[in-house]
PDB file of C-alpha atoms in Angstrom:
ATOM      1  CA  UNK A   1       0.000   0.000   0.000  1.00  0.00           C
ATOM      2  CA  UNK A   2       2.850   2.609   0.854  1.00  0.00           C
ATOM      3  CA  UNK A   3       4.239   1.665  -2.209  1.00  0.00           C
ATOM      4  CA  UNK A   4       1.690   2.959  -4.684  1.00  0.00           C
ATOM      5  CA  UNK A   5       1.703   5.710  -2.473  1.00  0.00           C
ATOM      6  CA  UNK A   6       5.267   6.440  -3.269  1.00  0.00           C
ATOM      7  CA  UNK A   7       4.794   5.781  -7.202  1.00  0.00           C
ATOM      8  CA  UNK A   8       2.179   8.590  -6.716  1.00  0.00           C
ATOM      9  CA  UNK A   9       3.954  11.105  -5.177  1.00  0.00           C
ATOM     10  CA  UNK A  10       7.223  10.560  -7.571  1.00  0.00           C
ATOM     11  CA  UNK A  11       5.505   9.999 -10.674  1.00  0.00           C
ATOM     12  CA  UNK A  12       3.315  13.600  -9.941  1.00  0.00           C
ATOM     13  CA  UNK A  13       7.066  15.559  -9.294  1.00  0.00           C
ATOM     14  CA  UNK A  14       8.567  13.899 -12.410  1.00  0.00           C
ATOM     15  CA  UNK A  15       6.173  15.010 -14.491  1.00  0.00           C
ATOM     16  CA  UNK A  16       6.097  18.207 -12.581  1.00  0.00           C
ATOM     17  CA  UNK A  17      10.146  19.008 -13.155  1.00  0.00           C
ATOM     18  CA  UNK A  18       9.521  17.500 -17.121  1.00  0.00           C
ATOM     19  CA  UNK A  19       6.922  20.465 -17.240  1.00  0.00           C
ATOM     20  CA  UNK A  20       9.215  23.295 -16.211  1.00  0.00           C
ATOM     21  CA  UNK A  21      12.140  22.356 -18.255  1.00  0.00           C
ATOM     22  CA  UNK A  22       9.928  22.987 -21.211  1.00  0.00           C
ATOM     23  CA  UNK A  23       8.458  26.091 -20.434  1.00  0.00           C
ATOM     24  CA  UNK A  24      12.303  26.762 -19.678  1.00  0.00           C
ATOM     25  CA  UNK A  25      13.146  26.067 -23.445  1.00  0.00           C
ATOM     26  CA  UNK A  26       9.887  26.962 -24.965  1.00  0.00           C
ATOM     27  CA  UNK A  27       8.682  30.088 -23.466  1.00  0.00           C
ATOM     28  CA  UNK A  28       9.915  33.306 -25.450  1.00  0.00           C
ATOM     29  CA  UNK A  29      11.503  36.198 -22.688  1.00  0.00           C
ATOM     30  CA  UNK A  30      13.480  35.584 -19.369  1.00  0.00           C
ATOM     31  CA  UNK A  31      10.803  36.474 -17.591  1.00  0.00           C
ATOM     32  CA  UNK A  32       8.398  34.141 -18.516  1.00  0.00           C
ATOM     33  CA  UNK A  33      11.306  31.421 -18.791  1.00  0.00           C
ATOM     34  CA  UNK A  34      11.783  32.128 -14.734  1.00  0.00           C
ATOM     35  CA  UNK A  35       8.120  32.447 -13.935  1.00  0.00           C
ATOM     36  CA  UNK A  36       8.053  28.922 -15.027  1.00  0.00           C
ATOM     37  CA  UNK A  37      11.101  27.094 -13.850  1.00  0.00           C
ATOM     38  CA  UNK A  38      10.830  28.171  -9.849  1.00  0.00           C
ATOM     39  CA  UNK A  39       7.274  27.605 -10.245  1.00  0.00           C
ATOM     40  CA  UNK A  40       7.013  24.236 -11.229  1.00  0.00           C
ATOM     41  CA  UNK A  41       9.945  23.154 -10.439  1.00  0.00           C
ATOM     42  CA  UNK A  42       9.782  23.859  -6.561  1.00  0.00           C
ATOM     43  CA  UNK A  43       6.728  21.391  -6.416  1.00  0.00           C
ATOM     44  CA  UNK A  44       8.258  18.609  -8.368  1.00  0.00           C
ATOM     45  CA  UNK A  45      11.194  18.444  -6.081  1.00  0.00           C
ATOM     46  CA  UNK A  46       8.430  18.924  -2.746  1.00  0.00           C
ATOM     47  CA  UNK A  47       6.825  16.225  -3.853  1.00  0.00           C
ATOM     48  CA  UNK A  48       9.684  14.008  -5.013  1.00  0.00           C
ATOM     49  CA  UNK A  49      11.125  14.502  -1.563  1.00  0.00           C
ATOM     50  CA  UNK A  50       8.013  13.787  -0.216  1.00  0.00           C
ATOM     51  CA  UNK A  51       7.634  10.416  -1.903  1.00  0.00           C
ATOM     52  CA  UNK A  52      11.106   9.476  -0.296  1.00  0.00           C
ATOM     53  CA  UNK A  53      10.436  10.314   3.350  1.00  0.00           C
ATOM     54  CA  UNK A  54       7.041   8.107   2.650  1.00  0.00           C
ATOM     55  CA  UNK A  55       9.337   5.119   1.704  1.00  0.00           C
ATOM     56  CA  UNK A  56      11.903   5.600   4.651  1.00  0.00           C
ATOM     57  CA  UNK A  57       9.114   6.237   7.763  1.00  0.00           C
ATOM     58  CA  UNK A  58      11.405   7.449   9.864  1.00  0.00           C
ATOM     59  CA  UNK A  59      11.080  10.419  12.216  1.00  0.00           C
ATOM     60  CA  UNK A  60      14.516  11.751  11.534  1.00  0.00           C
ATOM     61  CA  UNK A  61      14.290  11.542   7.471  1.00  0.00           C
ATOM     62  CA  UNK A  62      10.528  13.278   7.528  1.00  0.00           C
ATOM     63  CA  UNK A  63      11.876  16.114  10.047  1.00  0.00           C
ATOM     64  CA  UNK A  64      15.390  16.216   7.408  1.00  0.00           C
ATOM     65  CA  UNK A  65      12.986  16.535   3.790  1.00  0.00           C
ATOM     66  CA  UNK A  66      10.724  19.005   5.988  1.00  0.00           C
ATOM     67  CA  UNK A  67      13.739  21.233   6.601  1.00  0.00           C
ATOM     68  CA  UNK A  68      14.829  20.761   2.696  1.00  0.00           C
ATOM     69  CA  UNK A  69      11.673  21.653   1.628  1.00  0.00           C
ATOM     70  CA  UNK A  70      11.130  24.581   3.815  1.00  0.00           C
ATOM     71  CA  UNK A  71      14.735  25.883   2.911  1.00  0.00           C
ATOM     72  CA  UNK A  72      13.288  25.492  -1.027  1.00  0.00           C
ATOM     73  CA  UNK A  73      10.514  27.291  -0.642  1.00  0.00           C
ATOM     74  CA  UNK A  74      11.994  30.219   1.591  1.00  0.00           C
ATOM     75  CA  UNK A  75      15.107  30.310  -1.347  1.00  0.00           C
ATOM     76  CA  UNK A  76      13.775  29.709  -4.590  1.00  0.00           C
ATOM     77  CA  UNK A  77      11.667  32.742  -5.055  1.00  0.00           C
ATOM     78  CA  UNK A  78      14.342  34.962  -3.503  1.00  0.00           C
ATOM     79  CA  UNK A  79      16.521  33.889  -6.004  1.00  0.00           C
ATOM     80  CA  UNK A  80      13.889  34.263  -8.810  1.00  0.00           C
ATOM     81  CA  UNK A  81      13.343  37.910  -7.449  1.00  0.00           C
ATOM     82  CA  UNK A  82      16.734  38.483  -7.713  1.00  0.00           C
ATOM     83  CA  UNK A  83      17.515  37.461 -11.012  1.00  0.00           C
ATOM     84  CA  UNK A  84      14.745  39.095 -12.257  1.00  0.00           C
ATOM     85  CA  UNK A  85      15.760  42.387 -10.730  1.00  0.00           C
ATOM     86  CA  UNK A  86      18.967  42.361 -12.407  1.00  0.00           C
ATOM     87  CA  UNK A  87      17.644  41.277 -15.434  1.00  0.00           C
ATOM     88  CA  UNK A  88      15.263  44.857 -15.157  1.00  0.00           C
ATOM     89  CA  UNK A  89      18.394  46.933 -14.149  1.00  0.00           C
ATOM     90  CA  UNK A  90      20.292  45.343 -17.359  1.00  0.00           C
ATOM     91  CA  UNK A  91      17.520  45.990 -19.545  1.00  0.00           C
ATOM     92  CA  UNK A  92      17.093  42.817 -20.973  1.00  0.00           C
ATOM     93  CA  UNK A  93      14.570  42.985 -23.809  1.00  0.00           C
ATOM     94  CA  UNK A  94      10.907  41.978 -22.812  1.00  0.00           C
ATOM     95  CA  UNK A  95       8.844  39.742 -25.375  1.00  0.00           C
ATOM     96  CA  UNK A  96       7.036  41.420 -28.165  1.00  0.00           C
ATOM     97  CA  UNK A  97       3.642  40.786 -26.590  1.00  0.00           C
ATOM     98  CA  UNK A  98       3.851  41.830 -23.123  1.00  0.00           C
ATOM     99  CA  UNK A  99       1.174  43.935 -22.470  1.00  0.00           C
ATOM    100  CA  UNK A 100       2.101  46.895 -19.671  1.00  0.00           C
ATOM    101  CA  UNK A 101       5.353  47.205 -17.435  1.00  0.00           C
ATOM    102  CA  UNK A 102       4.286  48.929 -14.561  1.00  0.00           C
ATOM    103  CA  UNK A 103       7.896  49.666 -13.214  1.00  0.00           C
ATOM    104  CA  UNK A 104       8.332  51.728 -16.649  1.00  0.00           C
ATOM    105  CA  UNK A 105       9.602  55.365 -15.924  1.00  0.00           C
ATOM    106  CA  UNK A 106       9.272  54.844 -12.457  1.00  0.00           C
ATOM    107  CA  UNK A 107      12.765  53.164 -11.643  1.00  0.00           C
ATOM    108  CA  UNK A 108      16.448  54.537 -11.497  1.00  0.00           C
ATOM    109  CA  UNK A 109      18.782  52.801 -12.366  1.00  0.00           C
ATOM    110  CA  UNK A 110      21.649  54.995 -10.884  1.00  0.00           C
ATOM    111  CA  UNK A 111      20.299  55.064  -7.288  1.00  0.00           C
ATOM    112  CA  UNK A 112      18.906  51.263  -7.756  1.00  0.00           C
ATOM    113  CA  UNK A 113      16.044  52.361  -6.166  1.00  0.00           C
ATOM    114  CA  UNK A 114      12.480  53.918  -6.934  1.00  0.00           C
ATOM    115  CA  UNK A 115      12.320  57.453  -8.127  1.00  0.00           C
ATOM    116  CA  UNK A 116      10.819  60.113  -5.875  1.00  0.00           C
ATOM    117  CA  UNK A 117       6.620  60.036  -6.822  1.00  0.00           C
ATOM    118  CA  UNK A 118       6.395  63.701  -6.833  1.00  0.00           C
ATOM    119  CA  UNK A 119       7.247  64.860 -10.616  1.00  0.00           C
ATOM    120  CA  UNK A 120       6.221  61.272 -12.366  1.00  0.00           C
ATOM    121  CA  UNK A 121       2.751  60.730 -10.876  1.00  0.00           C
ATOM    122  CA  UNK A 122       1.676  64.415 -10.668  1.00  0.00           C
ATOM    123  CA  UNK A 123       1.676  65.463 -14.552  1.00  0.00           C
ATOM    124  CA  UNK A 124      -0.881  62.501 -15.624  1.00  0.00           C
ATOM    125  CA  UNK A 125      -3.232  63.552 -12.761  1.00  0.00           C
ATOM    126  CA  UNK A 126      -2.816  66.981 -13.715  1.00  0.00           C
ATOM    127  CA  UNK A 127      -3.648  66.487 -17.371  1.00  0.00           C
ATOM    128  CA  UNK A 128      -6.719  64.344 -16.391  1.00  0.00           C
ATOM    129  CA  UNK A 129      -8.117  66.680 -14.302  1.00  0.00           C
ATOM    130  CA  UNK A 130      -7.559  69.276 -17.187  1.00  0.00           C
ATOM    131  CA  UNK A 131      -9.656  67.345 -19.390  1.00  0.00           C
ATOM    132  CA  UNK A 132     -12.554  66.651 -16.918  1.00  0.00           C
ATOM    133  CA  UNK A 133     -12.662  70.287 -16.660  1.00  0.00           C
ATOM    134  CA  UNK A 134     -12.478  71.023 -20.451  1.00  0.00           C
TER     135      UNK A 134
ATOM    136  CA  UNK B   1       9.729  -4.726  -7.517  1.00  0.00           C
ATOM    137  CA  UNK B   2       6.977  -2.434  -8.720  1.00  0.00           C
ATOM    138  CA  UNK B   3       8.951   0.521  -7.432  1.00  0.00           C
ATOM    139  CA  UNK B   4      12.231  -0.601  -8.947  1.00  0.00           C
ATOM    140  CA  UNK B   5      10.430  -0.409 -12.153  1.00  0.00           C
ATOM    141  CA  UNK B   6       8.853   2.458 -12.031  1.00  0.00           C
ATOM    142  CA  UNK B   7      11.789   4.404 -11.033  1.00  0.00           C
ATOM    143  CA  UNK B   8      14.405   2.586 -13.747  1.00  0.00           C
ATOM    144  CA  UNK B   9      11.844   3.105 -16.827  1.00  0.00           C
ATOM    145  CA  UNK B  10       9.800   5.829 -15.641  1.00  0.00           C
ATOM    146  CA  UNK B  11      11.069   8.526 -13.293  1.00  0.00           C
ATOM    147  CA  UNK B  12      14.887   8.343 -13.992  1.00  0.00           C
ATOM    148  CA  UNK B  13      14.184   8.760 -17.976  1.00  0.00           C
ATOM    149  CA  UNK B  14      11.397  11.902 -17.500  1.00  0.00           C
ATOM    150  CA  UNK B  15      14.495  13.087 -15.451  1.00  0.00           C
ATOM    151  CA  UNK B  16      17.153  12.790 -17.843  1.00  0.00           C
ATOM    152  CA  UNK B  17      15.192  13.984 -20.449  1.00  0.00           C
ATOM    153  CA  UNK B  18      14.486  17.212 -18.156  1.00  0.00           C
ATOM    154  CA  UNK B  19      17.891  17.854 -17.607  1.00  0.00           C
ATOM    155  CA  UNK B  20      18.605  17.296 -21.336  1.00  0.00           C
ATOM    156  CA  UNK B  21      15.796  19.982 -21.951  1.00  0.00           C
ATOM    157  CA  UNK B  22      17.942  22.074 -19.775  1.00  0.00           C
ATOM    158  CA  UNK B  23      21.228  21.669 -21.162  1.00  0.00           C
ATOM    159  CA  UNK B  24      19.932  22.421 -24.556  1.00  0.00           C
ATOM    160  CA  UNK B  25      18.635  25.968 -23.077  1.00  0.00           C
ATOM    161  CA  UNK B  26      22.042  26.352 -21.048  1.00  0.00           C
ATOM    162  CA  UNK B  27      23.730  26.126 -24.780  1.00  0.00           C
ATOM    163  CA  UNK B  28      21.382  28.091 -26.619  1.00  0.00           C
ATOM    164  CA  UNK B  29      20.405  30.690 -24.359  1.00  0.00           C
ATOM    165  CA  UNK B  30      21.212  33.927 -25.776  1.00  0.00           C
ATOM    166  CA  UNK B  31      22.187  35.822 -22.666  1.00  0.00           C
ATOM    167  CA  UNK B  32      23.994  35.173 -19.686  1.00  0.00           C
ATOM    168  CA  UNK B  33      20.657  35.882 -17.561  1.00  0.00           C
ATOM    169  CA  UNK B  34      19.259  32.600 -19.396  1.00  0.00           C
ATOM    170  CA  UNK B  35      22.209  30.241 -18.647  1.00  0.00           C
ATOM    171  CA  UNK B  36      22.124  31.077 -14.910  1.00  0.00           C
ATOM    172  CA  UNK B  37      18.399  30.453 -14.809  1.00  0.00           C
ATOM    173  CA  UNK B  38      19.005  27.014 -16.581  1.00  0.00           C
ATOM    174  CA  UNK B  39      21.707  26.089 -14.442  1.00  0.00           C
ATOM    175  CA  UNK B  40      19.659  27.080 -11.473  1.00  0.00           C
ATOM    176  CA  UNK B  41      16.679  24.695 -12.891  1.00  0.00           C
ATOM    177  CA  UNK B  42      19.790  21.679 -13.251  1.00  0.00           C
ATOM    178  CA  UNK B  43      20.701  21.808  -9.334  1.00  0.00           C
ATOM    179  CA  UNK B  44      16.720  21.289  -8.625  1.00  0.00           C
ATOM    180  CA  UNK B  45      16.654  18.431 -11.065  1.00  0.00           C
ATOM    181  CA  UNK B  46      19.337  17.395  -9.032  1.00  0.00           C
ATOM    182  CA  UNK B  47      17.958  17.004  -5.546  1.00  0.00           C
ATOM    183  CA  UNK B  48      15.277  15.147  -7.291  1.00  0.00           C
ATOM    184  CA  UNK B  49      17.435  12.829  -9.254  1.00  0.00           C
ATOM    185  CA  UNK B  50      19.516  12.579  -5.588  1.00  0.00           C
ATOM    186  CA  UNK B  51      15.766  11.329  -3.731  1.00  0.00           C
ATOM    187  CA  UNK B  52      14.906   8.657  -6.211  1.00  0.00           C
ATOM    188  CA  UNK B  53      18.144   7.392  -6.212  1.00  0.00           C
ATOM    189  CA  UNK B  54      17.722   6.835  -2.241  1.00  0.00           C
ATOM    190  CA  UNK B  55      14.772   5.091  -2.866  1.00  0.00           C
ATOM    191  CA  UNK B  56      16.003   2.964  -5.326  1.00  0.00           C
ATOM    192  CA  UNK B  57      19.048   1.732  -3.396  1.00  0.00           C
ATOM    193  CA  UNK B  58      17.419   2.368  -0.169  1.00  0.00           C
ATOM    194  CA  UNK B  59      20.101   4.114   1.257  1.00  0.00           C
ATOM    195  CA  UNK B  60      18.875   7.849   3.427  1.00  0.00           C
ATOM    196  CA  UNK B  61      22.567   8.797   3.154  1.00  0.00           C
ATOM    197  CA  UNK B  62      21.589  10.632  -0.437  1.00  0.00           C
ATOM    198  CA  UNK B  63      19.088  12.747   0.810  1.00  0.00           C
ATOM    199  CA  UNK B  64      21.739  14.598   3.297  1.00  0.00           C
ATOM    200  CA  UNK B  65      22.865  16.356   0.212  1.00  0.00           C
ATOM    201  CA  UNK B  66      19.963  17.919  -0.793  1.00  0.00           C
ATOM    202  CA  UNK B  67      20.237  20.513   1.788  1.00  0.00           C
ATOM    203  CA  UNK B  68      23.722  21.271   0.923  1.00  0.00           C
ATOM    204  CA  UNK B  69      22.744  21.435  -2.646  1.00  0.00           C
ATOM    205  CA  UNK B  70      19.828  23.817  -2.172  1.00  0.00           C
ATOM    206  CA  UNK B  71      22.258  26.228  -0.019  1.00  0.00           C
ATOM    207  CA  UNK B  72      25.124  26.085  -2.538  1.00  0.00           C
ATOM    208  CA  UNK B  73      22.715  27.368  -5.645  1.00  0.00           C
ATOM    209  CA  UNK B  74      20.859  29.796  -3.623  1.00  0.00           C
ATOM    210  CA  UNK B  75      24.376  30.776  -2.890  1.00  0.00           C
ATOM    211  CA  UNK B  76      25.765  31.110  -6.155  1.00  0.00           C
ATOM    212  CA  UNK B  77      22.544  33.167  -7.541  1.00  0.00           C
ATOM    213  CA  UNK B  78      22.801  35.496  -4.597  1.00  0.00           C
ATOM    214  CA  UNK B  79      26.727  35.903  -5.580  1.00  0.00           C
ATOM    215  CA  UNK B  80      26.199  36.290  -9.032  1.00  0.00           C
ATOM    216  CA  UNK B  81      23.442  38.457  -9.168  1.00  0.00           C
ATOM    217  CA  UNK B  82      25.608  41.057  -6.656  1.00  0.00           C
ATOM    218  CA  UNK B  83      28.514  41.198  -8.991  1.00  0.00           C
ATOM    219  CA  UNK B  84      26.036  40.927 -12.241  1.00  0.00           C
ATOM    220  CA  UNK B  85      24.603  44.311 -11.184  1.00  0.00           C
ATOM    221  CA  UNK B  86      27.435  46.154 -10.061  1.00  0.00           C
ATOM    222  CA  UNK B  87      29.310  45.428 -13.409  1.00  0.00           C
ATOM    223  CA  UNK B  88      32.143  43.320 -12.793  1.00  0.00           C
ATOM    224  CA  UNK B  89      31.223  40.590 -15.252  1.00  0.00           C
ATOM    225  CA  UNK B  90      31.912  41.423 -18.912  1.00  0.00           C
ATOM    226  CA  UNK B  91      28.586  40.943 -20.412  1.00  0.00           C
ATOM    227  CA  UNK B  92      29.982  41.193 -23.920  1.00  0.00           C
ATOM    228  CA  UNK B  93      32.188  38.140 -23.558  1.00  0.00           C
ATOM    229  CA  UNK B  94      29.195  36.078 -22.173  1.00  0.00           C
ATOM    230  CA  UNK B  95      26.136  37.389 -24.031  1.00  0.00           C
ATOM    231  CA  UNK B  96      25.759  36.657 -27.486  1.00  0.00           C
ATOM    232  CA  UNK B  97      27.184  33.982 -29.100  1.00  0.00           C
TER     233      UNK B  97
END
């Protein structure tokens, strides 16, 4: 019976890590390529871990892939958020299609940090206010 | 001897074709940014590929290095994206090819 529970869980994070490596090769901007690597591939390796401390049952192994899993989950989008973050401050080229940045404008890249909201969000207020009047 | 043969024709092969996916992207990717997020992909399919093989020879020593495994890459994309951003990497030797 454990067994088919094991087969479960592995054959589910398998299919899991197969999924992210090809949104990794087939999706079109780095972005989108490390959207869907962390994504998918921090629940294959959850669950693959998973199915191991199912076939062990030991109290030390479950506490161990607990800890490994916690440490993945804390990590991997911190690492995501940084690469993406560089990639921004680079300017690497976004996909064709991508429909709004909402960082555009607002960012320096000097300081690394957000520009001061006083001169870039009062002019478009200003002009729509202009217009309600008109 | 179900699980055996599950994990020799099933789950190592969906691995290995993964990691084959990945390599491909690691020596196509046109920017630098692309080869460190495939390389950070490869360590995950690691720790997997590290759990089935405890299974399989029913040894718990292989899932010790998982931890390690996880720390080192989070490591390494901490320590590259810090010197990535403050410029000492030549991008042009990296970056197109």
């Amino acid at each position: 019976m454990i067994t088919y529970f094991v087969i479960f869980f592995m054959v589910i994070g398998a299919v899991f890590i197969l999924i992210a490596s090809i949104g990794l090769l087939k999706m079109p901007d780095i972005y989108l390529r490390m959207s869907a690597s962390t994504i998918a591939g921090t629940f294959g390796v959850a669950s693959m871990l998973i199915a191991a401390a199912i076939h062990f049952f030991d109290l030390g192994i479950f506490l161990h892939v607990i800890g490994v899993i916690i440490f993945l989950i804390l990590t991997v989008p911190i690492g995501a958020h940084l690469l993406a973050r560089a990639a921004y401050i680079i300017h690497l080229p976004m996909w064709d299609k991508t429909m709004h940045d909402d960082l555009k404008g607002k960012y320096d890249n000097e300081k690394q940090g957000f520009k001061p909201l006083g001169k870039s969000a009062a002019k478009p207020k200003a002009k729509i206010t202009d217009k309600q009047e008109n | 001897m179900i699980l055996e043969n599950v994990i020799l024709y099933f789950i190592l092969p969906v691995l290995s074709i993964s990691m084959l996916l990945i390599f491909i992207r690691v020596f196509k990717g046109p920017r630098l940014m692309d080869r460190v997020v495939a390389l950070d992909l490869l360590v995950i399919v690691g720790i997997g590929s590290f759990s089935a093989y405890a299974i399989l020879h029913n040894k718990e020593v292989f899932i010790d290095i998982s931890l390690i495994l996880a720390l080192i890459a989070f490591l390494s994309t901490v320590a590259f994206t810090w010197y990535y951003v403050k410029g000492d990497i030549e991008k042009d030797k990296f970056d197109q090819r």
